[in-house]
mmCIF file of C-alpha atoms and ligand atoms in Angstrom:
data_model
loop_
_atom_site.group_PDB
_atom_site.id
_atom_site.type_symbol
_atom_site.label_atom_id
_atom_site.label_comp_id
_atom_site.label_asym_id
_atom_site.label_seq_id
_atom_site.Cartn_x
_atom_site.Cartn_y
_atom_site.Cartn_z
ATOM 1 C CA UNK B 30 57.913 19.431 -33.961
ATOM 2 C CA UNK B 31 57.222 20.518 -37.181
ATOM 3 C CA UNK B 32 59.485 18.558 -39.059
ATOM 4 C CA UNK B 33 58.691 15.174 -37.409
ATOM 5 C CA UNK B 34 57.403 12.754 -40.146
ATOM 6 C CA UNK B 35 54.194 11.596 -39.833
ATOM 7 C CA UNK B 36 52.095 8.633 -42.220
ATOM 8 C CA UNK B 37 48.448 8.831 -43.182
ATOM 9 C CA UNK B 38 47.392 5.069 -43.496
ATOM 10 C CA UNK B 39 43.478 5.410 -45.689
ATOM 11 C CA UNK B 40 43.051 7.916 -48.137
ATOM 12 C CA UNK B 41 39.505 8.211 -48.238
ATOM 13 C CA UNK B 42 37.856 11.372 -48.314
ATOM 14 C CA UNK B 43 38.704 12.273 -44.634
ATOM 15 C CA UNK B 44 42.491 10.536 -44.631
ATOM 16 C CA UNK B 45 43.274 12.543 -48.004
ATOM 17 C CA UNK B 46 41.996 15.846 -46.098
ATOM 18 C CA UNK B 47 44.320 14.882 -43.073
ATOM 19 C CA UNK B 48 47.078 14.412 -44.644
ATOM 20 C CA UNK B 49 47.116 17.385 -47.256
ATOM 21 C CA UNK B 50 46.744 19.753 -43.372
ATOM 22 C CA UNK B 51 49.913 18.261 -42.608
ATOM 23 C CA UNK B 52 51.738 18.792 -45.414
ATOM 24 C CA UNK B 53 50.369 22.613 -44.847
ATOM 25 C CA UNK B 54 51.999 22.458 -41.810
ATOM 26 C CA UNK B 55 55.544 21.212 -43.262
ATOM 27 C CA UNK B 56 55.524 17.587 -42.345
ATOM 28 C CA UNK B 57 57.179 14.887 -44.037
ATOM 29 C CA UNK B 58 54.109 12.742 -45.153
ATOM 30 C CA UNK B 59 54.079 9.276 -46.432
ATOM 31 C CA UNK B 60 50.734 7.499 -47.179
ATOM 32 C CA UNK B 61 49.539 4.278 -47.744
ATOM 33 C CA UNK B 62 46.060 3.492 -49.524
ATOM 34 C CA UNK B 63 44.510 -0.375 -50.929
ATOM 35 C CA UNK B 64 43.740 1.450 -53.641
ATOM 36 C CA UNK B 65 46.694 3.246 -54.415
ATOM 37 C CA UNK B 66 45.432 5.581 -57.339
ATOM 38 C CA UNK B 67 43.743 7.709 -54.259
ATOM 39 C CA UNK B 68 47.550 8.629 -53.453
ATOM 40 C CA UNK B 69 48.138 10.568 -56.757
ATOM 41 C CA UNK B 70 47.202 14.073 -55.980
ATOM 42 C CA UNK B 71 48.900 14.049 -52.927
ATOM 43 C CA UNK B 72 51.591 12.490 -53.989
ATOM 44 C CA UNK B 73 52.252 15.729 -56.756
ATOM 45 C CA UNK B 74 51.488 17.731 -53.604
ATOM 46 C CA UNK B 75 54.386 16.200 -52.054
ATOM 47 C CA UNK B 76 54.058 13.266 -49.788
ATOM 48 C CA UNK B 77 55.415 9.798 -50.341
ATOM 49 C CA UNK B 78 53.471 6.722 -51.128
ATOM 50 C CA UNK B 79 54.938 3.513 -49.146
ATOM 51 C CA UNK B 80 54.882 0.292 -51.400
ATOM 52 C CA UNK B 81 53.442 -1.297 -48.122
ATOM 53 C CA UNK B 82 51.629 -0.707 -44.932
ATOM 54 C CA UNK B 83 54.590 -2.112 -42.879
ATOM 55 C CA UNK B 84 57.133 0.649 -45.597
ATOM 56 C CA UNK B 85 54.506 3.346 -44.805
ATOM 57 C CA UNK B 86 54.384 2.741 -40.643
ATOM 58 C CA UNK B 87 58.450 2.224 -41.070
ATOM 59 C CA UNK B 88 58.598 5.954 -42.301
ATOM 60 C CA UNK B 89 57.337 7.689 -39.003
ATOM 61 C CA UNK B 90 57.391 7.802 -35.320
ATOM 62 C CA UNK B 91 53.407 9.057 -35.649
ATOM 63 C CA UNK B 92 50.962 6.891 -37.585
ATOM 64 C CA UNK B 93 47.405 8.438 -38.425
ATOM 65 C CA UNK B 94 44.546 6.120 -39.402
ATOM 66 C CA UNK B 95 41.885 6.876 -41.284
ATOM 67 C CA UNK B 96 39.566 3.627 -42.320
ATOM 68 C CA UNK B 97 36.351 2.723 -42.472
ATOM 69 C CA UNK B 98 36.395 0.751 -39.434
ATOM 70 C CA UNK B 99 38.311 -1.261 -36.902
ATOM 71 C CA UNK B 100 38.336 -4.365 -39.224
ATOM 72 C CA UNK B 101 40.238 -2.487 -41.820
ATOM 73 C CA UNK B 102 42.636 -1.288 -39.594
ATOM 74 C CA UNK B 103 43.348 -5.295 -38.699
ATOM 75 C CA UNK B 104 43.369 -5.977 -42.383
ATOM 76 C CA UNK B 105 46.097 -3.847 -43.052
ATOM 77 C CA UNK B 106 48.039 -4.290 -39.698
ATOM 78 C CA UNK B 107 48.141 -7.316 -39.144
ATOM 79 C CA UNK B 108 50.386 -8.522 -41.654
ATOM 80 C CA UNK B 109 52.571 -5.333 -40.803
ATOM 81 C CA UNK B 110 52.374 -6.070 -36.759
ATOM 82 C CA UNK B 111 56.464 -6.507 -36.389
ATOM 83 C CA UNK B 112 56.682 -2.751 -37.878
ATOM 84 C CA UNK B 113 55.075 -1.008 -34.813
ATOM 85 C CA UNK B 114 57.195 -1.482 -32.151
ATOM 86 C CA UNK B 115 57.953 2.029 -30.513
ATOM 87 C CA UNK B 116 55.761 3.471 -32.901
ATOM 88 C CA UNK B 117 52.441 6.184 -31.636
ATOM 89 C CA UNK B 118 49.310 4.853 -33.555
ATOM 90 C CA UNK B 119 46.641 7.606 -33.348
ATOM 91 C CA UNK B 120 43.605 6.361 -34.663
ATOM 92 C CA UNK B 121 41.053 8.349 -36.222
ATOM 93 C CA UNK B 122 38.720 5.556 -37.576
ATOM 94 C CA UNK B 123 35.102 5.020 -36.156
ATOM 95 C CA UNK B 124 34.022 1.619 -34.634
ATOM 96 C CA UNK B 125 32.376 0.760 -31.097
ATOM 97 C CA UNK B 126 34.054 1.845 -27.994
ATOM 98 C CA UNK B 127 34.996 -1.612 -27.192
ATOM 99 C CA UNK B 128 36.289 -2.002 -30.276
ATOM 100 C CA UNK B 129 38.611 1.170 -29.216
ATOM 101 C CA UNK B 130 39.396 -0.300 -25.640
ATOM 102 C CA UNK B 131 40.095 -4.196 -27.940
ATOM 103 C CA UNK B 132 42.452 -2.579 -30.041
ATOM 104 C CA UNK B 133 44.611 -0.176 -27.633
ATOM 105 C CA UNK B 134 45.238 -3.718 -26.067
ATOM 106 C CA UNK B 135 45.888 -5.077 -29.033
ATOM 107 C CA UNK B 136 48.482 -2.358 -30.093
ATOM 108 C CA UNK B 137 49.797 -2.605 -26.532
ATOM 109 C CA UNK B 138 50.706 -6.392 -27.460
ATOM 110 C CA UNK B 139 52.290 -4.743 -30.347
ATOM 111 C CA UNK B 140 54.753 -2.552 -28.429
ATOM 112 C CA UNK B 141 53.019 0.306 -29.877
ATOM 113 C CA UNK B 142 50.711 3.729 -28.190
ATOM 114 C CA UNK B 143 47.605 4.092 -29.559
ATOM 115 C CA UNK B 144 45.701 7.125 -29.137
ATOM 116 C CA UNK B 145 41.915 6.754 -29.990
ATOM 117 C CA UNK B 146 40.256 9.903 -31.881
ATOM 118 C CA UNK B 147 37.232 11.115 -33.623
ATOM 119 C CA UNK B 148 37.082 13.818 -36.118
ATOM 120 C CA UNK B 149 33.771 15.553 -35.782
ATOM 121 C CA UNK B 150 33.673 17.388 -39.024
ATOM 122 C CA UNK B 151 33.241 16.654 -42.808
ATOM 123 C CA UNK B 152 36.292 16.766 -44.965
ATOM 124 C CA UNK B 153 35.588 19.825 -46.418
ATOM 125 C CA UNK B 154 36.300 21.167 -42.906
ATOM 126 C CA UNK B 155 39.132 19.327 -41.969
ATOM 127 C CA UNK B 156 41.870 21.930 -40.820
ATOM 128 C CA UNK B 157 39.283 24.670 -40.957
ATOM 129 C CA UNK B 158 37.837 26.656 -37.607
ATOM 130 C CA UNK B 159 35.067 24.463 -37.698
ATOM 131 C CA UNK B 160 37.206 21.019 -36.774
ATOM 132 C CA UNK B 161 36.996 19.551 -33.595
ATOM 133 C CA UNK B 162 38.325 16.229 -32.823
ATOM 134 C CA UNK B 163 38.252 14.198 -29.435
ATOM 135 C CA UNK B 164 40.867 11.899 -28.638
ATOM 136 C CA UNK B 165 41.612 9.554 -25.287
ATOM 137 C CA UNK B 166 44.480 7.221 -24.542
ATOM 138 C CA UNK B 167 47.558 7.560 -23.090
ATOM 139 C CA UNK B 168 48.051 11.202 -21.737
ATOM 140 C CA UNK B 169 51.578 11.853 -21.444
ATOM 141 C CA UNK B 170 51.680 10.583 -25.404
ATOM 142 C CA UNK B 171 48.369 12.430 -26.463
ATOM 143 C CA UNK B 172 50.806 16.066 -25.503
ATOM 144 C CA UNK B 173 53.617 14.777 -27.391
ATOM 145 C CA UNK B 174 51.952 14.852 -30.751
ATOM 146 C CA UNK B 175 49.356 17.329 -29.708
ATOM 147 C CA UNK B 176 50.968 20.207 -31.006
ATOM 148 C CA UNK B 177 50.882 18.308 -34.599
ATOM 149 C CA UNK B 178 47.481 17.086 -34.611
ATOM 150 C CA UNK B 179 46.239 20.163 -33.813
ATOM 151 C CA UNK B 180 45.991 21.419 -36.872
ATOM 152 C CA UNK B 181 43.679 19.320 -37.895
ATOM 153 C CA UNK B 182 40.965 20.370 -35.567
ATOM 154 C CA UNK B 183 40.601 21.773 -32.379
ATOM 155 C CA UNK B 184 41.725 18.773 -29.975
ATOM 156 C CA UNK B 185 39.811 17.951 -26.845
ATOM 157 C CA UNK B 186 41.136 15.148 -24.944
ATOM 158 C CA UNK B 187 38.365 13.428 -22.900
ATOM 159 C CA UNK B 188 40.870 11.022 -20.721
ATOM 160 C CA UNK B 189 43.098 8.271 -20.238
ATOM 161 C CA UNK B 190 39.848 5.260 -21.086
ATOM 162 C CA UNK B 191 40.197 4.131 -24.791
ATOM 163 C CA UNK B 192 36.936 4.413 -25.393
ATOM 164 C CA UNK B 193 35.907 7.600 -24.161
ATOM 165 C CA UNK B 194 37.099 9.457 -27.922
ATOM 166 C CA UNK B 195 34.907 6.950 -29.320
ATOM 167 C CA UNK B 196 31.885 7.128 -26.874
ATOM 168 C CA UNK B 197 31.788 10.949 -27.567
ATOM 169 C CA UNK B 198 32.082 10.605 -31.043
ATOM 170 C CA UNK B 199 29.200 8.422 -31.267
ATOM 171 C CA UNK B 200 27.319 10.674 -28.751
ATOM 172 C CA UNK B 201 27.698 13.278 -30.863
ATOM 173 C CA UNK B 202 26.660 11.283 -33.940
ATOM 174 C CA UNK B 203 23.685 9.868 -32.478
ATOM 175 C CA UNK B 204 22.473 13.133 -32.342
ATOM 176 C CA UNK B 205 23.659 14.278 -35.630
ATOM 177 C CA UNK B 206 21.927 11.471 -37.293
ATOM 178 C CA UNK B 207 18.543 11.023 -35.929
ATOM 179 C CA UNK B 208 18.311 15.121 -36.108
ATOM 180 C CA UNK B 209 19.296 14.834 -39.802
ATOM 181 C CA UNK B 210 16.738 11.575 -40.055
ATOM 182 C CA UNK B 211 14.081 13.644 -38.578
ATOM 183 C CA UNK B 212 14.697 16.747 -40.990
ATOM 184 C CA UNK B 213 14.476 14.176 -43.945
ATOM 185 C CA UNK B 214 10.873 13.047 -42.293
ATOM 186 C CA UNK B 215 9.282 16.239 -41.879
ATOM 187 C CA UNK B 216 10.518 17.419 -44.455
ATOM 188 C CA UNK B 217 8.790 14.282 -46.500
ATOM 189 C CA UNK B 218 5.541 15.118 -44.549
ATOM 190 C CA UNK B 219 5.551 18.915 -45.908
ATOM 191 C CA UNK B 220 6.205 17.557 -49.419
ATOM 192 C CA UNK B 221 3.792 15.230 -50.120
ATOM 193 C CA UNK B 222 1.433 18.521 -49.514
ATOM 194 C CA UNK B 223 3.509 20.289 -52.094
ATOM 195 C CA UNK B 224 5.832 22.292 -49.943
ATOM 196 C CA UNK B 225 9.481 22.349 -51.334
ATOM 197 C CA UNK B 226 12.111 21.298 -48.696
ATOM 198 C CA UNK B 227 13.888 24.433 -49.006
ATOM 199 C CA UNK B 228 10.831 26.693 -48.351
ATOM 200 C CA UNK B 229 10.682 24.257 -45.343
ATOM 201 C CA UNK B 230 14.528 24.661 -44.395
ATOM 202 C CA UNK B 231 14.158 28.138 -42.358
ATOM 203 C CA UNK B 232 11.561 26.920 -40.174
ATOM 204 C CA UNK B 233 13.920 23.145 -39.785
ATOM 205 C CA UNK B 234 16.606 25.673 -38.719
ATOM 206 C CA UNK B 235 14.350 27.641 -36.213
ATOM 207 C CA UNK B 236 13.426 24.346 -34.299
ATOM 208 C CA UNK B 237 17.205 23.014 -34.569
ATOM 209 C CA UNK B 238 18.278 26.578 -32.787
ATOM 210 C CA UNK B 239 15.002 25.722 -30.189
ATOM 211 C CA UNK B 240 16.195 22.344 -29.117
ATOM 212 C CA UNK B 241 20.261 23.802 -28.783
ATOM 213 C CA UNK B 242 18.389 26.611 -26.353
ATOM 214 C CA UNK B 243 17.089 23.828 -24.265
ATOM 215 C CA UNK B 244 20.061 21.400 -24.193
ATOM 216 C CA UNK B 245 21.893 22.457 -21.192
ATOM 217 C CA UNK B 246 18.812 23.043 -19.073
ATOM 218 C CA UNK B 247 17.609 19.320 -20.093
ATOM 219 C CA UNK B 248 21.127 18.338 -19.290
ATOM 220 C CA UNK B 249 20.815 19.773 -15.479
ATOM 221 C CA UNK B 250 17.267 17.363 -15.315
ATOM 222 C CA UNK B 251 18.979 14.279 -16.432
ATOM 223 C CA UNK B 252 22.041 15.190 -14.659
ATOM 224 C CA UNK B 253 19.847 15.887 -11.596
ATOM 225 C CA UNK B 254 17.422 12.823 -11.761
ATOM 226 C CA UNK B 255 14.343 15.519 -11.879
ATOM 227 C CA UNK B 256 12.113 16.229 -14.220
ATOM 228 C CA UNK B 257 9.870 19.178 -13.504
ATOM 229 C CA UNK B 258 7.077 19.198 -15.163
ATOM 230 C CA UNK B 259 4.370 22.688 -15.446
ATOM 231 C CA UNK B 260 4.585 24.297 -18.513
ATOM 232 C CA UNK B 261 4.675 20.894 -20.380
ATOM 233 C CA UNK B 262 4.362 17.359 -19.222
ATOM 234 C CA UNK B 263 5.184 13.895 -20.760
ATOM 235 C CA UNK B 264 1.731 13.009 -21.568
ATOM 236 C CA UNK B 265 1.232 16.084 -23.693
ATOM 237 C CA UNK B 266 4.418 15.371 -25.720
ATOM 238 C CA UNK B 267 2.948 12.240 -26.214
ATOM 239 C CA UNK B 268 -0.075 13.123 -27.815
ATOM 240 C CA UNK B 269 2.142 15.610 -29.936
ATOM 241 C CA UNK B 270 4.546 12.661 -30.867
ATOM 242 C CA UNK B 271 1.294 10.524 -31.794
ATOM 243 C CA UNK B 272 0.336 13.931 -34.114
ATOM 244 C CA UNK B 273 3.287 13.526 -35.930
ATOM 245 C CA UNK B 274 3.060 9.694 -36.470
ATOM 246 C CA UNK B 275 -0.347 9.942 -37.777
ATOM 247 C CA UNK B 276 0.981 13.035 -39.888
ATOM 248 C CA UNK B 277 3.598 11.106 -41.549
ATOM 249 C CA UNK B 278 1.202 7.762 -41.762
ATOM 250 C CA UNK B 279 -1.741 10.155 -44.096
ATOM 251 C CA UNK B 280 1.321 11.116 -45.965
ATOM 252 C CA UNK B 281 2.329 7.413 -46.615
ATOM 253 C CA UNK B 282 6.009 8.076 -45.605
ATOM 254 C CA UNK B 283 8.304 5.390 -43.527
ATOM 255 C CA UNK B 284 7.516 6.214 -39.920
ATOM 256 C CA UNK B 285 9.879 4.695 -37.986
ATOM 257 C CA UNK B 286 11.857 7.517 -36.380
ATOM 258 C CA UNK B 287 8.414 9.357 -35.067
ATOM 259 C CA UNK B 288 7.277 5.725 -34.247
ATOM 260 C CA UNK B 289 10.267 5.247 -32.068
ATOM 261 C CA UNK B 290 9.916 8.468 -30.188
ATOM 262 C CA UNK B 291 6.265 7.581 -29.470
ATOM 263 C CA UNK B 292 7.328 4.381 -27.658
ATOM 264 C CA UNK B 293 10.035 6.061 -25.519
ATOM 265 C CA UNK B 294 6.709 8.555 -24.586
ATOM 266 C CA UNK B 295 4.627 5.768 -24.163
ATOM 267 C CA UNK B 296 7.280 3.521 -22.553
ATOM 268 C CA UNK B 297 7.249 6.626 -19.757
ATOM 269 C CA UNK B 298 3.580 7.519 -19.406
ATOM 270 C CA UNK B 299 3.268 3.726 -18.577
ATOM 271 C CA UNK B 300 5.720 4.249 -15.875
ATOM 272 C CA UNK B 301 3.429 6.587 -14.562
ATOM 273 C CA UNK B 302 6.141 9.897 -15.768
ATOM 274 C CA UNK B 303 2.728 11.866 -17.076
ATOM 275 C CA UNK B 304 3.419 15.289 -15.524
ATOM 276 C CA UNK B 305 6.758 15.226 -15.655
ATOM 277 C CA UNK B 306 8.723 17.158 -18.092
ATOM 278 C CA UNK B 307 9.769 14.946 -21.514
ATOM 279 C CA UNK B 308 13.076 15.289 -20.230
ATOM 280 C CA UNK B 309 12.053 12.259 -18.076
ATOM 281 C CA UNK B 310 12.371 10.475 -21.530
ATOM 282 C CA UNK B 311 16.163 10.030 -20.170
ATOM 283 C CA UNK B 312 15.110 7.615 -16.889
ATOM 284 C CA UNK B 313 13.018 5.647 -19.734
ATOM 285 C CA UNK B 314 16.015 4.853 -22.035
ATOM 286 C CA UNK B 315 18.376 3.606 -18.914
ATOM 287 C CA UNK B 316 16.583 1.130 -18.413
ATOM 288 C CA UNK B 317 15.813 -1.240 -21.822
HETATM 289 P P1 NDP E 406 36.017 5.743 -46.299
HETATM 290 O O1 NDP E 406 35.187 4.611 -45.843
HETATM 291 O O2 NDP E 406 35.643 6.473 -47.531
HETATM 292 O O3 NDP E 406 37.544 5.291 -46.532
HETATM 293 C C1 NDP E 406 38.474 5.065 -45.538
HETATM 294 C C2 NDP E 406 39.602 4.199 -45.983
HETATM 295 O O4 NDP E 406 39.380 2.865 -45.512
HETATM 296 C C3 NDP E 406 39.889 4.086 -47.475
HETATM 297 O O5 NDP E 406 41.244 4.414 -47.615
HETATM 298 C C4 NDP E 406 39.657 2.612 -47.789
HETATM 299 O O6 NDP E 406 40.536 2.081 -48.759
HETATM 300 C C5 NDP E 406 39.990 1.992 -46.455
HETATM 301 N N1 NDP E 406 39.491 0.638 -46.260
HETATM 302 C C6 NDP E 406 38.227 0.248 -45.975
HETATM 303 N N2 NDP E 406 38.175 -1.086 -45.826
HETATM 304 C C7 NDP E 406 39.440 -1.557 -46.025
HETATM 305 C C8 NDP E 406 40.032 -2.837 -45.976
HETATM 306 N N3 NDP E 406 39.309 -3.927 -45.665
HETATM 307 N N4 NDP E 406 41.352 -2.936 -46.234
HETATM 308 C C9 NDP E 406 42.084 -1.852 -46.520
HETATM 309 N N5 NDP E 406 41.587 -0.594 -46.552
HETATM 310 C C10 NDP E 406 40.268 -0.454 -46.302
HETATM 311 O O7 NDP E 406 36.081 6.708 -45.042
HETATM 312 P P2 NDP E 406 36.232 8.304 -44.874
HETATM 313 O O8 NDP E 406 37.531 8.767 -45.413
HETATM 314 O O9 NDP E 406 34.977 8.987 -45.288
HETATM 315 O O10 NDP E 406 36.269 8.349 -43.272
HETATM 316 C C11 NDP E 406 37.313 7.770 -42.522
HETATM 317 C C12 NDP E 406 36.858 7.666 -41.078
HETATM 318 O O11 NDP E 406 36.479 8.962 -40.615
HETATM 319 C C13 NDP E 406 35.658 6.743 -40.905
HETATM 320 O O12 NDP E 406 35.808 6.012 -39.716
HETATM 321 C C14 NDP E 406 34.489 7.710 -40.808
HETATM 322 O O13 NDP E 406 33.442 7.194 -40.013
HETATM 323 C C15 NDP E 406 35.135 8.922 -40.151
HETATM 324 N N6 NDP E 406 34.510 10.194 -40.494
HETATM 325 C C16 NDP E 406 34.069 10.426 -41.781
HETATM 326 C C17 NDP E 406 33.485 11.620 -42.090
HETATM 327 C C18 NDP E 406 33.013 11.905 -43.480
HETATM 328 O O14 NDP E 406 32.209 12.838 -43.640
HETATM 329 N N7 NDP E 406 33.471 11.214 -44.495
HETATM 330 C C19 NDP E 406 33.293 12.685 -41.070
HETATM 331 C C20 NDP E 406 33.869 12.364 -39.787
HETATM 332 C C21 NDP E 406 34.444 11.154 -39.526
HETATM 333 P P3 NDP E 406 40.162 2.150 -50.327
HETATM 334 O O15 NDP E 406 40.423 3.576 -50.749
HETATM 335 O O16 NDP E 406 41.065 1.179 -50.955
HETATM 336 O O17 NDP E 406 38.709 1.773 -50.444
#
């Protein structure tokens, strides 16, 4: 497997990181890029640069996408459409999971396989320990190539449903970025006291470490439809959401993160969730 030739279609940061693993790993790379000057350093590394998308795709049984979004992907694949017949599209590009369920159909039409993934590191970590990817799609095709991609990241197929890579990559990335959103707000709120963010940034790791201690247990509520309250109830962490609101307002920062976490404790104290535990913020945000 470790010959088979593979292309890398987008060359930004995380496409330029994929494709230099698999030249690591002995592959026969040919990229594409718009903006073809991001194809020089791996070119000198050794992979070919297509003169077209439809050249590039021609090259390989495996294409790898890396792109902004979906609508790149049909910007630069649609006028190359004939070319990937027979070909195995794995598609590492974030968009909706519709948009992931859309396009397998779309590739389908195309005579083509298209595996949906998500790579859940930076590209610093690309083909490091650290990577972890999630893919879904076709199963059979997913082991073909799995051996290949792996690499890459650790792989972790989460079934046959198109969407499912995405809908786990953006589960994961909702978390990442309201956590990293809330950092940048407390941080803000220590600041404007005179506190330095990185005499802050122990004590933002100590409460990061608390909420992964309480993850699976909170898990078992939701997964349960319970939500025990007793040691702490919904209507306290309301009043401690409400603290840090007003905290941020005296400090004049942009409140909206602490403001929306008041309303999903509000939204549940009116729906009468006050001893419950603020897991109970879970039944709240089923129902908009
Ligand atoms: P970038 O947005 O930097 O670039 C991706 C590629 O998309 C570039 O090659 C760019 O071409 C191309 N592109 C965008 N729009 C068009 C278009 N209309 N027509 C042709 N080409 C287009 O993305 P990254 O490399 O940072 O990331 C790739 C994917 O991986 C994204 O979906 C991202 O969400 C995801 N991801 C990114 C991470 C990161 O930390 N960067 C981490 C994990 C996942 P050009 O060079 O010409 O602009």
């Amino acid at each position: 497997m470790n010959s088979t030739p593979v292309t890398v279609i987008g060359l930004g940061p995380m496409g330029a990181a994929m494709a230099r693993v698999l030249l690591a790993g002995g592959h026969h790379v040919t990229v594409w890029n718009r903006t073809r000057s991001k194809a020089d350093d791996l070119v000198a590394e050794g992979a070919v640069l297509a003169a077209t998308p439809a050249e590039a795709i021609a090259a390989s049984p495996l294409v790898v996408l890396s792109l902004t979004d979906y609508r790149a992907m049909y910007d630069i694949l649609t006028p190359a459409a004939g070319s990937l017949r027979e070909k195995v599209v794995v598609n590492l590009s974030s968009d909706s999971p519709q948009a992931s369920r859309e396009a397998t159909e779309w590739f389908t039409g195309h005579g083509a396989q298209h595996v949906v993934g998500g790579v859940m590191v930076p590209p610093l970590l690309v083909g490091t320990d650290a990577s972890y990817v999630f893919y879904s799609g076709p199963k059979a095709v997913f082991d073909r190539y799995e051996p290949m991609l792996r690499p890459i990241g650790r792989p972790e197929y989460r079934g046959e449903d198109p969407a499912l890579a995405q809908l786990f990559y953006q589960a994961q990335l909702g978390i990442f970025l309201t956590t990293m959103a809330a950092h940048a707000h407390s941080s803000a709120i220590l600041a404007a006291a005179g506190v330095a963010p990185t005499d802050y940034a122990p004590f933002a790791v100590e409460v990061v470490d608390l909420v992964r201690a309480i993850v699976p247990d909170t898990a078992r509520h939701f997964e349960a439809g319970e939500h025990p309250g007793g040691l702490s109830s919904a209507a306290m962490m309301r009043e401690s959401a409400a603290h840090v609101v007003a905290a941020g307002r005296e400090a004049g920062l942009d409140n909206a993160v602490p403001e929306a976490v008041l309303a999903y404790y509000d939204k549940a104290i009116a729906a009468g969730y006050n001893t419950s535990d603020g897991s109970v913020l879970y039944e709240v945000i089923k129902k908009a």
